[in-house]
Coordinates of C-alpha atoms and ligand atoms in Angstrom, one line a residue:
M139 CA 5.7 65.4 117.2
L140 CA 4.7 66.7 114.1
V141 CA 3.5 69.6 114.7
S142 CA 6.8 70.5 116.8
C143 CA 9.0 69.7 114.0
M144 CA 7.0 71.9 111.6
Q145 CA 7.2 74.7 114.0
N146 CA 11.2 74.4 114.0
S147 CA 11.9 76.7 110.6
S148 CA 14.5 74.8 109.3
S149 CA 12.9 71.6 109.1
R150 CA 9.4 73.1 108.1
W151 CA 10.2 73.6 104.6
W152 CA 11.5 69.8 104.0
M153 CA 8.2 68.7 105.7
H154 CA 6.4 70.9 103.8
S155 CA 8.1 70.0 100.2
L156 CA 8.6 66.3 100.9
V157 CA 6.0 65.1 103.3
Y158 CA 2.8 66.8 102.1
P159 CA 2.7 65.9 98.4
V160 CA 3.5 62.1 99.0
F161 CA 1.9 61.7 102.4
S162 CA -1.3 63.4 101.1
V163 CA -1.7 60.8 98.2
Y164 CA -0.2 57.9 100.3
V165 CA -3.2 58.4 103.1
S166 CA -5.7 59.4 100.2
K167 CA -5.2 55.9 98.6
C168 CA -4.8 53.8 101.6
S169 CA -8.0 55.3 103.5
S170 CA -11.3 56.6 102.6
V171 CA -10.1 60.1 102.7
S172 CA -10.4 62.0 99.2
P173 CA -7.7 64.2 98.1
V174 CA -9.8 67.2 98.8
Q175 CA -10.6 66.7 102.2
W176 CA -6.8 65.6 102.6
E177 CA -6.2 69.1 101.1
T178 CA -8.3 70.7 103.6
A179 CA -6.9 68.8 106.6
M180 CA -3.6 69.9 105.9
R181 CA -4.6 73.6 105.2
A182 CA -5.8 73.5 108.9
V183 CA -2.2 71.8 110.3
Y184 CA -0.4 74.7 108.3
R185 CA -2.8 77.5 110.0
I186 CA -2.1 75.8 113.6
S187 CA 1.5 75.4 112.6
N188 CA 2.1 78.9 111.2
M189 CA 3.0 77.5 107.7
D190 CA 2.0 79.2 104.3
P191 CA 0.6 76.7 102.2
C192 CA 2.2 78.6 99.1
G193 CA 5.4 78.1 100.3
V194 CA 7.9 78.6 103.3
V195 CA 10.5 81.3 104.6
I196 CA 13.7 79.7 105.5
G197 CA 15.6 82.7 107.3
S198 CA 14.9 85.6 104.9
I199 CA 14.4 83.4 102.0
Y200 CA 11.1 82.3 100.4
I201 CA 10.9 79.0 99.1
N202 CA 7.9 78.4 96.9
H203 CA 5.8 75.2 96.8
N204 CA 6.7 74.6 93.3
L205 CA 10.5 74.8 93.7
A206 CA 9.9 72.3 96.5
I207 CA 8.4 69.8 94.7
S208 CA 10.8 70.3 91.8
V209 CA 13.6 69.6 94.8
S210 CA 11.9 66.6 95.9
L211 CA 11.5 65.2 92.2
V212 CA 15.1 65.6 91.6
A213 CA 15.8 63.6 94.6
V214 CA 13.5 60.9 93.7
F215 CA 15.3 61.1 90.0
L216 CA 18.7 60.9 91.6
T217 CA 17.9 57.8 93.4
L218 CA 16.6 55.9 90.6
A219 CA 19.5 57.2 88.7
A220 CA 21.7 55.7 91.1
V221 CA 19.7 52.4 90.8
F222 CA 19.8 52.2 87.2
V223 CA 23.8 53.1 87.0
K224 CA 24.6 50.1 89.8
W225 CA 22.2 47.7 87.7
C226 CA 24.3 49.0 84.3
Y227 CA 27.7 48.6 85.7
G228 CA 26.6 45.2 87.7
F229 CA 25.7 43.4 83.9
W230 CA 29.0 41.4 84.0
K231 CA 29.4 41.0 87.2
R232 CA 26.1 39.2 87.3
K233 CA 27.6 36.9 84.6
G234 CA 30.4 36.0 86.3
V235 CA 32.7 37.9 84.2
P236 CA 35.7 39.2 85.2
G237 CA 36.9 43.0 84.5
P238 CA 38.3 46.3 85.6
E239 CA 36.2 48.4 88.0
P240 CA 33.7 51.2 86.0
R241 CA 33.5 54.7 86.9
L242 CA 30.5 57.0 86.3
P243 CA 29.8 58.4 83.8
F244 CA 32.9 56.9 81.3
G245 CA 32.5 53.5 82.1
N246 CA 36.4 52.1 81.2
I247 CA 37.3 54.8 78.8
K248 CA 37.7 57.7 80.8
D249 CA 41.4 58.2 79.9
F250 CA 40.0 58.3 76.1
I251 CA 37.3 60.7 76.6
L252 CA 39.4 63.2 78.3
K253 CA 42.1 62.5 75.7
R254 CA 44.4 61.3 77.9
K255 CA 45.0 58.0 76.0
T256 CA 44.1 56.3 72.7
L257 CA 41.3 53.6 72.5
G258 CA 44.0 51.0 71.5
E259 CA 46.1 52.2 74.7
I260 CA 43.3 51.5 76.9
W261 CA 42.1 48.2 75.8
K262 CA 46.1 47.1 75.8
K263 CA 46.3 47.9 79.3
I264 CA 43.1 46.0 79.9
Y265 CA 44.6 43.2 78.0
F266 CA 47.5 42.9 79.9
D267 CA 45.8 43.4 83.5
L268 CA 43.5 40.5 82.5
K269 CA 46.3 38.5 81.1
A270 CA 48.2 38.8 84.3
K271 CA 45.2 37.5 86.3
G272 CA 44.7 34.5 84.4
H273 CA 41.3 35.7 82.8
K274 CA 40.7 34.7 79.1
F275 CA 38.3 37.5 78.6
G276 CA 37.0 40.7 80.6
G277 CA 34.2 42.9 80.4
V278 CA 34.4 46.3 80.1
Y279 CA 31.8 49.5 79.7
Q280 CA 32.0 51.9 77.3
M281 CA 30.1 54.6 79.2
F282 CA 27.2 52.5 80.1
T283 CA 27.3 50.3 77.4
P284 CA 28.7 46.6 78.0
A285 CA 31.3 45.3 76.0
L286 CA 33.6 41.9 75.9
V287 CA 37.3 42.4 75.5
V288 CA 39.2 39.1 74.4
V289 CA 42.7 38.0 75.8
D290 CA 43.0 34.1 74.9
I291 CA 44.5 33.7 71.4
E292 CA 42.5 30.7 70.7
L293 CA 39.0 32.4 71.4
V294 CA 40.4 35.7 69.4
K295 CA 40.8 33.0 66.5
R296 CA 37.1 31.6 67.2
I297 CA 35.7 34.8 67.3
L298 CA 37.4 35.9 64.2
Q299 CA 37.0 33.1 62.0
V300 CA 35.7 29.5 63.5
D301 CA 32.6 31.2 65.0
F302 CA 32.4 33.7 62.3
Q303 CA 28.8 33.3 61.9
H304 CA 28.0 34.7 65.4
F305 CA 30.5 37.8 65.0
W306 CA 30.1 38.8 61.4
G307 CA 29.6 42.4 61.3
H308 CA 31.4 45.8 62.8
G309 CA 28.3 47.1 64.3
A310 CA 28.4 50.0 62.2
F311 CA 25.9 52.3 61.8
I312 CA 24.5 52.5 58.3
N313 CA 21.8 55.1 57.0
D314 CA 19.3 54.1 54.3
K315 CA 19.1 58.0 52.8
D316 CA 23.1 58.1 53.2
N317 CA 24.7 55.6 49.9
L318 CA 28.4 56.6 51.2
S319 CA 27.6 54.4 54.1
F320 CA 26.6 51.3 52.3
H321 CA 30.3 50.0 51.7
L322 CA 31.7 46.7 52.6
F323 CA 33.5 47.7 56.0
N324 CA 30.1 48.5 57.3
L325 CA 27.6 45.9 55.4
E326 CA 26.5 42.7 57.4
G327 CA 25.0 39.4 56.6
P328 CA 23.7 38.3 53.1
R329 CA 24.5 41.9 51.6
W330 CA 28.0 41.7 52.7
K331 CA 28.6 38.5 51.9
R332 CA 27.4 39.1 48.4
D333 CA 29.4 42.2 47.7
R334 CA 32.8 40.6 49.1
A335 CA 32.2 37.8 46.7
K336 CA 32.2 40.2 43.9
L337 CA 34.6 42.7 45.2
S338 CA 37.3 39.9 46.3
P339 CA 38.5 39.8 42.6
T340 CA 39.4 43.0 42.3
F341 CA 42.6 42.4 44.8
T342 CA 44.0 39.4 43.3
S343 CA 47.7 39.3 42.6
G344 CA 47.2 39.4 39.0
K345 CA 45.2 42.4 39.4
M346 CA 47.8 43.9 41.6
K347 CA 50.3 43.4 38.8
M348 CA 47.9 45.2 36.3
M349 CA 47.9 48.2 38.5
F350 CA 51.8 48.2 39.3
Q351 CA 52.2 50.9 36.5
L352 CA 50.0 53.2 37.9
I353 CA 51.2 53.2 41.3
V354 CA 55.2 53.2 39.6
S355 CA 53.8 56.4 37.6
C356 CA 52.9 58.0 41.2
T357 CA 56.4 57.4 42.5
D358 CA 57.8 59.6 39.7
E359 CA 56.0 62.3 41.1
L360 CA 57.3 61.6 44.8
T361 CA 60.8 61.2 43.3
K362 CA 60.1 65.0 42.2
V363 CA 58.7 66.6 45.3
L364 CA 61.2 64.6 47.4
D365 CA 64.2 66.0 45.3
E366 CA 62.6 69.7 45.8
T367 CA 61.7 69.8 49.8
S368 CA 65.5 67.6 50.5
L369 CA 66.8 71.1 50.1
K370 CA 64.7 72.2 52.9
N371 CA 65.5 69.7 55.4
P372 CA 63.9 68.8 57.9
V373 CA 60.9 66.9 55.7
D374 CA 57.8 65.9 57.4
I375 CA 57.3 62.6 55.8
K376 CA 53.9 62.1 57.3
D377 CA 52.7 64.5 55.1
I378 CA 54.4 63.8 51.9
M379 CA 53.7 60.2 52.2
S380 CA 50.1 60.9 52.7
R381 CA 50.1 63.0 49.5
F382 CA 51.7 60.1 47.7
T383 CA 49.5 57.7 48.8
T384 CA 46.5 60.3 48.3
D385 CA 47.7 60.4 44.6
V386 CA 47.8 56.3 44.1
I387 CA 44.3 55.8 45.6
G388 CA 42.9 58.8 43.4
S389 CA 44.3 57.2 40.1
C390 CA 43.9 53.4 41.0
A391 CA 40.2 53.7 42.5
F392 CA 38.8 57.1 41.2
G393 CA 40.7 56.7 37.7
I394 CA 42.1 60.2 38.1
E395 CA 45.0 62.0 38.7
C396 CA 44.7 64.2 41.6
N397 CA 48.1 65.6 41.9
S398 CA 48.1 66.2 45.5
L399 CA 52.0 65.8 45.5
K400 CA 52.2 68.9 43.4
D401 CA 49.4 70.9 44.9
P402 CA 48.7 70.3 48.5
N403 CA 45.8 71.8 48.7
D404 CA 44.1 70.0 45.7
D405 CA 40.5 69.2 46.2
F406 CA 40.7 65.3 46.7
R407 CA 43.2 65.9 49.3
K408 CA 41.1 68.6 51.0
Y409 CA 38.2 66.2 51.4
G410 CA 40.3 63.2 52.1
R411 CA 41.9 65.4 55.1
K412 CA 38.2 66.2 55.9
V413 CA 37.4 62.3 56.6
T414 CA 40.6 61.4 58.1
D415 CA 42.3 64.0 59.5
Q416 CA 41.9 63.7 63.4
L417 CA 42.3 67.5 64.2
N418 CA 39.1 67.8 62.1
V419 CA 36.9 67.9 65.5
E420 CA 33.4 67.6 63.1
G421 CA 34.7 64.7 61.5
T422 CA 36.0 63.2 65.1
V423 CA 32.5 63.8 66.4
R424 CA 30.8 62.1 63.6
Q425 CA 33.0 58.8 63.6
F426 CA 32.4 58.3 67.6
I427 CA 28.6 59.4 67.9
P428 CA 27.6 55.8 66.1
L429 CA 29.5 54.1 68.9
F430 CA 27.7 55.5 71.8
V431 CA 24.2 57.0 70.6
P432 CA 21.8 54.3 70.0
H433 CA 21.5 53.8 66.3
S434 CA 17.7 53.7 66.3
L435 CA 17.9 57.2 67.8
L436 CA 20.4 58.4 64.7
H437 CA 18.1 56.9 62.0
L438 CA 15.1 59.6 63.7
I439 CA 17.5 62.3 63.4
N440 CA 19.0 61.0 60.0
F441 CA 22.4 61.0 60.9
H442 CA 25.0 60.9 58.5
C443 CA 28.8 59.7 59.4
Q444 CA 29.9 62.4 57.2
N445 CA 29.7 65.5 56.6
R446 CA 27.2 66.0 53.4
S447 CA 29.3 68.2 51.2
I448 CA 32.1 65.3 51.7
G449 CA 29.1 62.7 50.2
S450 CA 28.2 65.4 47.4
F451 CA 32.0 65.5 46.5
Y452 CA 32.3 61.5 46.3
N453 CA 29.0 61.1 44.5
R454 CA 29.6 63.9 41.7
M455 CA 33.5 62.5 41.2
V456 CA 32.6 58.9 40.8
K457 CA 29.6 59.7 38.5
A458 CA 31.0 62.1 36.4
T459 CA 34.0 59.4 35.7
V460 CA 31.6 56.3 35.3
N461 CA 29.4 58.5 32.9
Y462 CA 32.4 59.5 31.2
R463 CA 34.2 56.1 30.5
K464 CA 30.7 54.4 29.5
D465 CA 30.0 57.4 27.0
N466 CA 33.8 57.0 25.7
N467 CA 34.7 53.7 25.7
V468 CA 37.4 54.4 28.0
V469 CA 39.1 51.7 29.3
R470 CA 41.8 51.9 31.9
K471 CA 43.8 49.0 34.1
D472 CA 42.3 50.4 37.7
F473 CA 39.8 49.8 40.6
M474 CA 37.3 51.9 38.7
Q475 CA 37.2 49.7 35.6
L476 CA 36.8 46.6 37.4
L477 CA 33.9 48.0 39.9
I478 CA 32.2 49.5 36.0
E479 CA 32.3 45.9 35.0
L480 CA 30.4 45.1 38.1
T481 CA 27.6 47.0 37.2
E482 CA 26.7 44.7 34.3
G483 CA 25.9 40.8 34.2
E484 CA 23.8 39.0 36.6
D485 CA 22.9 40.7 40.2
P486 CA 25.0 43.6 39.2
L487 CA 26.3 46.6 41.7
S488 CA 24.2 49.6 41.4
I489 CA 26.5 53.4 40.8
D490 CA 25.5 53.9 44.5
D491 CA 27.2 51.1 45.4
I492 CA 30.3 52.1 43.3
V493 CA 30.4 55.3 45.0
A494 CA 30.4 53.7 48.2
E495 CA 33.0 51.0 47.7
C496 CA 35.4 54.1 45.8
F497 CA 34.9 56.2 48.8
L498 CA 35.8 53.4 51.1
F499 CA 38.5 52.3 49.3
F500 CA 40.0 56.1 49.4
V501 CA 39.3 56.3 53.2
A502 CA 40.7 52.6 53.9
G503 CA 43.6 52.8 51.5
F504 CA 45.4 56.1 51.9
E505 CA 45.7 56.8 55.7
T506 CA 46.6 53.2 56.5
S507 CA 49.8 53.0 54.2
S508 CA 50.8 56.5 54.7
S509 CA 51.1 55.6 58.2
A510 CA 52.8 52.4 57.6
I511 CA 55.6 54.1 55.1
S512 CA 55.9 56.7 57.7
F513 CA 56.3 54.5 61.1
A514 CA 59.0 52.1 59.0
C515 CA 60.9 55.4 58.2
Y516 CA 60.7 56.3 61.9
E517 CA 62.2 53.3 62.7
L518 CA 64.7 53.0 59.9
S519 CA 65.9 56.3 60.5
Q520 CA 67.1 55.2 64.2
H521 CA 68.4 52.0 63.1
P522 CA 70.9 52.6 60.2
E523 CA 72.2 49.5 59.7
I524 CA 68.7 48.0 59.0
Q525 CA 68.3 50.7 56.7
E526 CA 71.4 50.0 54.8
K527 CA 70.5 46.2 54.9
V528 CA 67.0 47.0 53.3
R529 CA 68.9 49.6 50.9
D530 CA 71.5 46.7 49.7
E531 CA 68.4 44.3 49.1
I532 CA 66.6 46.7 46.8
E533 CA 69.7 47.2 44.9
T534 CA 70.8 44.0 44.4
T535 CA 67.3 42.9 43.4
L536 CA 67.1 45.6 40.9
E537 CA 70.5 44.6 39.4
R538 CA 68.4 41.0 38.7
H539 CA 65.7 42.8 37.1
E540 CA 68.2 45.2 34.8
G541 CA 67.6 48.3 37.4
K542 CA 63.7 48.0 36.6
L543 CA 61.5 48.5 39.3
S544 CA 59.0 45.8 38.1
Y545 CA 56.3 43.9 40.1
E546 CA 58.0 40.7 40.1
A547 CA 61.0 42.5 41.6
V548 CA 59.2 44.0 44.5
M549 CA 58.1 40.5 45.3
E550 CA 61.5 39.3 45.9
M551 CA 62.3 41.9 48.1
T552 CA 61.9 39.7 51.2
Y553 CA 63.7 41.8 53.6
M554 CA 61.7 44.7 53.1
D555 CA 58.6 42.7 53.8
K556 CA 60.2 41.8 57.2
V557 CA 60.9 45.5 57.8
V558 CA 57.0 46.3 56.8
Y559 CA 55.8 43.6 59.0
E560 CA 57.5 44.7 62.1
A561 CA 56.7 48.2 61.5
L562 CA 53.0 47.2 61.2
R563 CA 53.3 45.0 64.4
K564 CA 54.7 48.3 66.6
Y565 CA 52.3 50.6 64.9
P566 CA 49.1 48.9 63.6
A567 CA 46.8 51.4 62.1
L568 CA 44.0 49.9 63.7
P569 CA 45.3 49.1 67.1
F570 CA 42.2 46.8 68.2
L571 CA 39.7 44.9 65.9
F572 CA 36.0 45.0 66.6
R573 CA 32.9 42.6 66.0
M574 CA 29.3 42.8 67.0
C575 CA 27.9 39.9 68.4
S576 CA 25.0 39.2 65.9
K577 CA 23.7 35.9 67.2
T578 CA 23.6 35.0 71.0
Y579 CA 27.1 32.9 71.7
T580 CA 28.1 30.9 74.4
I581 CA 32.1 30.9 75.2
P582 CA 33.9 27.5 74.5
D583 CA 34.2 25.6 78.1
T584 CA 32.2 28.3 80.0
D585 CA 28.6 28.9 80.5
I586 CA 28.9 32.5 80.0
T587 CA 26.9 33.9 77.0
V588 CA 27.4 36.8 75.0
E589 CA 24.3 38.3 73.9
E590 CA 23.3 39.5 70.6
G591 CA 24.5 43.5 70.3
T592 CA 27.0 42.9 72.3
R593 CA 30.4 44.7 70.9
V594 CA 33.6 42.6 70.8
F595 CA 37.2 44.0 71.2
I596 CA 40.4 42.3 70.0
P597 CA 43.3 44.2 71.2
A598 CA 45.9 44.0 68.4
L599 CA 48.0 46.5 70.0
G600 CA 48.2 44.6 73.3
I601 CA 48.7 41.0 71.3
H602 CA 51.5 42.9 69.5
Y603 CA 53.2 43.8 72.4
D604 CA 53.0 40.8 74.5
P605 CA 56.4 39.1 75.3
E606 CA 55.0 35.9 75.4
F607 CA 54.9 36.1 71.2
Y608 CA 57.3 38.8 70.8
P609 CA 59.9 38.8 73.2
D610 CA 61.3 42.5 74.2
P611 CA 58.3 44.1 72.3
E612 CA 59.6 47.5 72.3
K613 CA 62.5 46.9 70.3
F614 CA 62.1 47.0 66.3
D615 CA 63.4 43.8 65.0
P616 CA 62.5 42.5 61.2
E617 CA 64.0 39.2 62.2
R618 CA 60.6 38.2 64.1
F619 CA 59.4 37.7 60.7
S620 CA 61.9 35.0 59.3
E621 CA 60.2 31.9 58.5
E622 CA 61.4 30.3 61.6
N623 CA 60.4 32.9 64.0
K624 CA 57.0 33.3 62.5
A625 CA 56.7 29.3 63.1
T626 CA 57.1 29.9 66.9
R627 CA 54.2 32.1 67.5
P628 CA 50.5 30.9 67.2
N629 CA 48.4 32.3 64.2
F630 CA 46.5 35.2 65.0
T631 CA 49.2 37.3 66.9
W632 CA 49.7 39.6 63.8
L633 CA 46.7 41.2 63.2
P634 CA 47.4 44.6 61.6
F635 CA 44.8 43.6 58.6
G636 CA 42.7 41.8 61.0
E637 CA 41.9 38.0 60.4
G638 CA 39.1 35.7 59.2
P639 CA 36.6 36.4 56.4
R640 CA 36.4 39.8 57.2
I641 CA 40.4 40.4 57.2
C642 CA 41.4 43.7 55.3
I643 CA 40.4 43.0 51.4
G644 CA 43.3 45.7 50.1
M645 CA 46.1 44.0 51.9
R646 CA 48.0 43.4 48.9
F647 CA 47.3 46.4 47.5
G648 CA 48.4 48.1 50.6
L649 CA 51.3 46.4 51.0
L650 CA 52.5 47.0 47.7
Q651 CA 52.2 50.8 48.0
T652 CA 53.9 50.9 51.1
K653 CA 57.0 48.9 49.8
L654 CA 56.9 51.0 46.6
G655 CA 57.0 54.2 48.9
L656 CA 59.6 53.1 50.8
C657 CA 61.4 51.7 47.7
T658 CA 61.7 55.1 46.1
L659 CA 62.9 57.1 49.4
L660 CA 65.9 54.6 50.0
R661 CA 66.9 54.2 46.5
K662 CA 67.5 57.9 46.5
Y663 CA 68.2 59.1 50.3
K664 CA 69.8 58.0 53.3
F665 CA 67.6 59.5 56.6
T666 CA 68.2 60.3 60.0
L667 CA 65.7 61.3 62.6
N668 CA 65.4 65.2 63.1
K669 CA 64.9 66.4 66.6
K670 CA 61.6 68.1 65.9
T671 CA 60.2 64.6 65.9
K672 CA 58.9 63.8 69.4
T673 CA 60.3 60.6 70.9
P674 CA 59.4 58.2 72.2
L675 CA 56.3 58.8 69.9
V676 CA 53.4 60.3 71.3
F677 CA 50.2 59.1 69.5
S678 CA 47.5 61.3 68.7
K679 CA 44.3 60.7 71.1
A680 CA 41.9 62.5 68.8
G681 CA 40.6 59.6 66.7
I682 CA 41.1 55.7 66.3
L683 CA 43.8 55.1 63.9
T684 CA 47.2 55.1 65.3
S685 CA 48.7 58.3 64.2
P686 CA 51.6 60.2 65.7
E687 CA 51.2 63.6 67.4
G688 CA 52.6 66.4 65.8
S689 CA 54.5 64.3 62.8
I690 CA 57.7 62.7 61.7
W691 CA 60.5 65.0 60.5
V692 CA 63.5 63.2 59.3
D693 CA 66.8 65.0 57.6
L694 CA 67.8 63.4 54.0
E695 CA 71.1 63.0 52.4
G696 CA 71.1 62.2 48.9
I697 CA 73.0 58.9 47.7
Q698 CA 75.5 59.8 44.8
Ligands
HEM109 C1 48.6 49.3 55.2 C2 47.4 49.6 54.9 C3 46.2 48.9 55.4 C4 45.9 48.3 56.9 C5 47.2 48.3 57.8 C6 44.5 48.1 56.7 C7 43.9 47.7 57.6 C8 42.5 47.1 57.8 C9 42.0 46.7 58.6 C10 42.5 46.4 60.5 C11 40.8 46.3 58.6 C12 39.8 45.4 59.4 C13 40.0 44.0 59.6 C14 38.8 43.3 60.5 O1 38.1 43.8 61.1 O2 39.2 42.1 60.6 C15 40.5 46.5 57.2 C16 39.4 46.4 56.6 C17 39.4 46.8 55.3 N1 40.0 47.7 54.4 FE1 42.3 47.8 54.8 N2 43.9 48.3 55.5 C18 45.0 48.6 54.7 C19 44.8 49.2 53.1 C20 43.9 48.9 52.4 C21 43.5 49.6 51.0 C22 44.6 49.8 50.4 C23 42.2 49.2 50.7 C24 41.6 49.4 49.4 C25 41.8 49.8 48.2 C26 41.6 48.6 51.7 C27 40.2 48.5 52.0 C28 39.5 47.7 53.2 C29 38.3 47.1 53.1 C30 37.3 47.5 52.0 C31 38.2 46.6 54.3 C32 37.0 46.3 54.9 C33 36.6 44.5 54.6 C34 35.4 44.0 55.1 O3 35.0 44.2 56.1 O4 35.0 42.5 54.4 N3 42.5 48.5 53.0 N4 41.5 47.2 56.6

């Protein structure tokens, strides 16, 4: 049988490639025949069967012995890979956790990798699918890595707040050799706790009041630029507001006038865009690598989350400002001053810490606030009655304050608050929150454990569009945030700033600059949506932050 099979030319090379090497080792292991004796015997078989021991001929093609071995190795490798993938994708099933079926090789994020959906939209869909089946959480896979998606609001609260000691990090990558990565968002454990406690007093309402005039100075420039650009309608509101918030953060965190409103190509804006612009391929790829590549490997290759030119720019900028202020006894009412004070006294921050925090304030502060202003403009431009109402509120409030835009006046604009809160509900800058499990956790009322090192996602966008909490969720309705309506919803259902001990430390500042940007625009102009804006809005698939594809274009009409 063996010989007749070998004499059949089409099956011969398979016998040759697969059976010979495996069989020879097997026989020599299981019997007293040595490999050399087995080799000699096989050569005899080849001679009888007319086969060439260095290769075989199929039709007119000669296949070398080495190639045959390679093919067999590939076959073995593919079999092992298939077993491995099945085992990986069985992780949640083995634990009894429900979830959508993963697909090779992207797991559950294929549409994101292929740029068909944002990551926020993917977790939102999974949230609704799980909720429809009555599940409180579900297991998903980012490529091959298992992660948990939380649906139940009680469990959201536990993870973000009550059981925080099990989930106190974002699971970010920190490179010891890159001082830019040692900022609050990335830090975990005792170091995060220490820095958070040190930085929190920097963001009290007293400190916001202190910095208020610095922001107002930037609104003066915003007014000028709006006056110039309104002559050539339509206006790219996202671009102008990004330049405005860049100037605000530049002034408050770095103590410099960066003038990106005047000069869109200013260095500060240029580097800011390098970090956050979702069209910057290198920046986007660097953002995602730590999500998918094991951190041990990233340490090995000394991976930097930012291009090194960005690191040098911010290091140079902050160190020069700190030295200048120290040498010349300059004191300014801004974040930089408060940070410099933290380099003195007990357990001081180092200059590298300050560079990292300034960098974070900039990155976390300008894009998030400018997109909040832009999305609010998008909605207001389509709801003239709401636009009119908030404008009226600004005017009547300012009348009470002798026409002066003061901190107290802005704090009294409660309808403006509702408009901004509703815009942040519909368009949260970060459409999902994430935590890394730092200590094995048993999900309450189950025997399911979440292991240390598992990423947990809270689908904020899903929660914000859940009709159980926000009926008719697509509708822009600021009244959802009246005191009576807020009281009907559970806590942890409005998450644009996160929640729990890791809630956005700059929330007050972010809201303040958002409201001031809107005030400046609303006082001088009525605005409507220009048809250059894609409606319904399409979101950019490139990065993590919620950002419109293209931009938001409005037509401005001056108010006499
Ligand atoms: C509308 C504006 C803003 C939005 C929507 C926003 C949103 C967020 C979100 C969602 C988080 C993550 C919270 C979590 O994981 O639970 C966060 C964290 C953070 N944000 Fe903001 N942010 C804004 C403005 C700012 C500003 C202006 C600053 C600083 C000047 C800032 C500094 C930070 C910092 C330092 C963290 C990390 C906190 C920590 O991990 O302890 N943010 N922000």
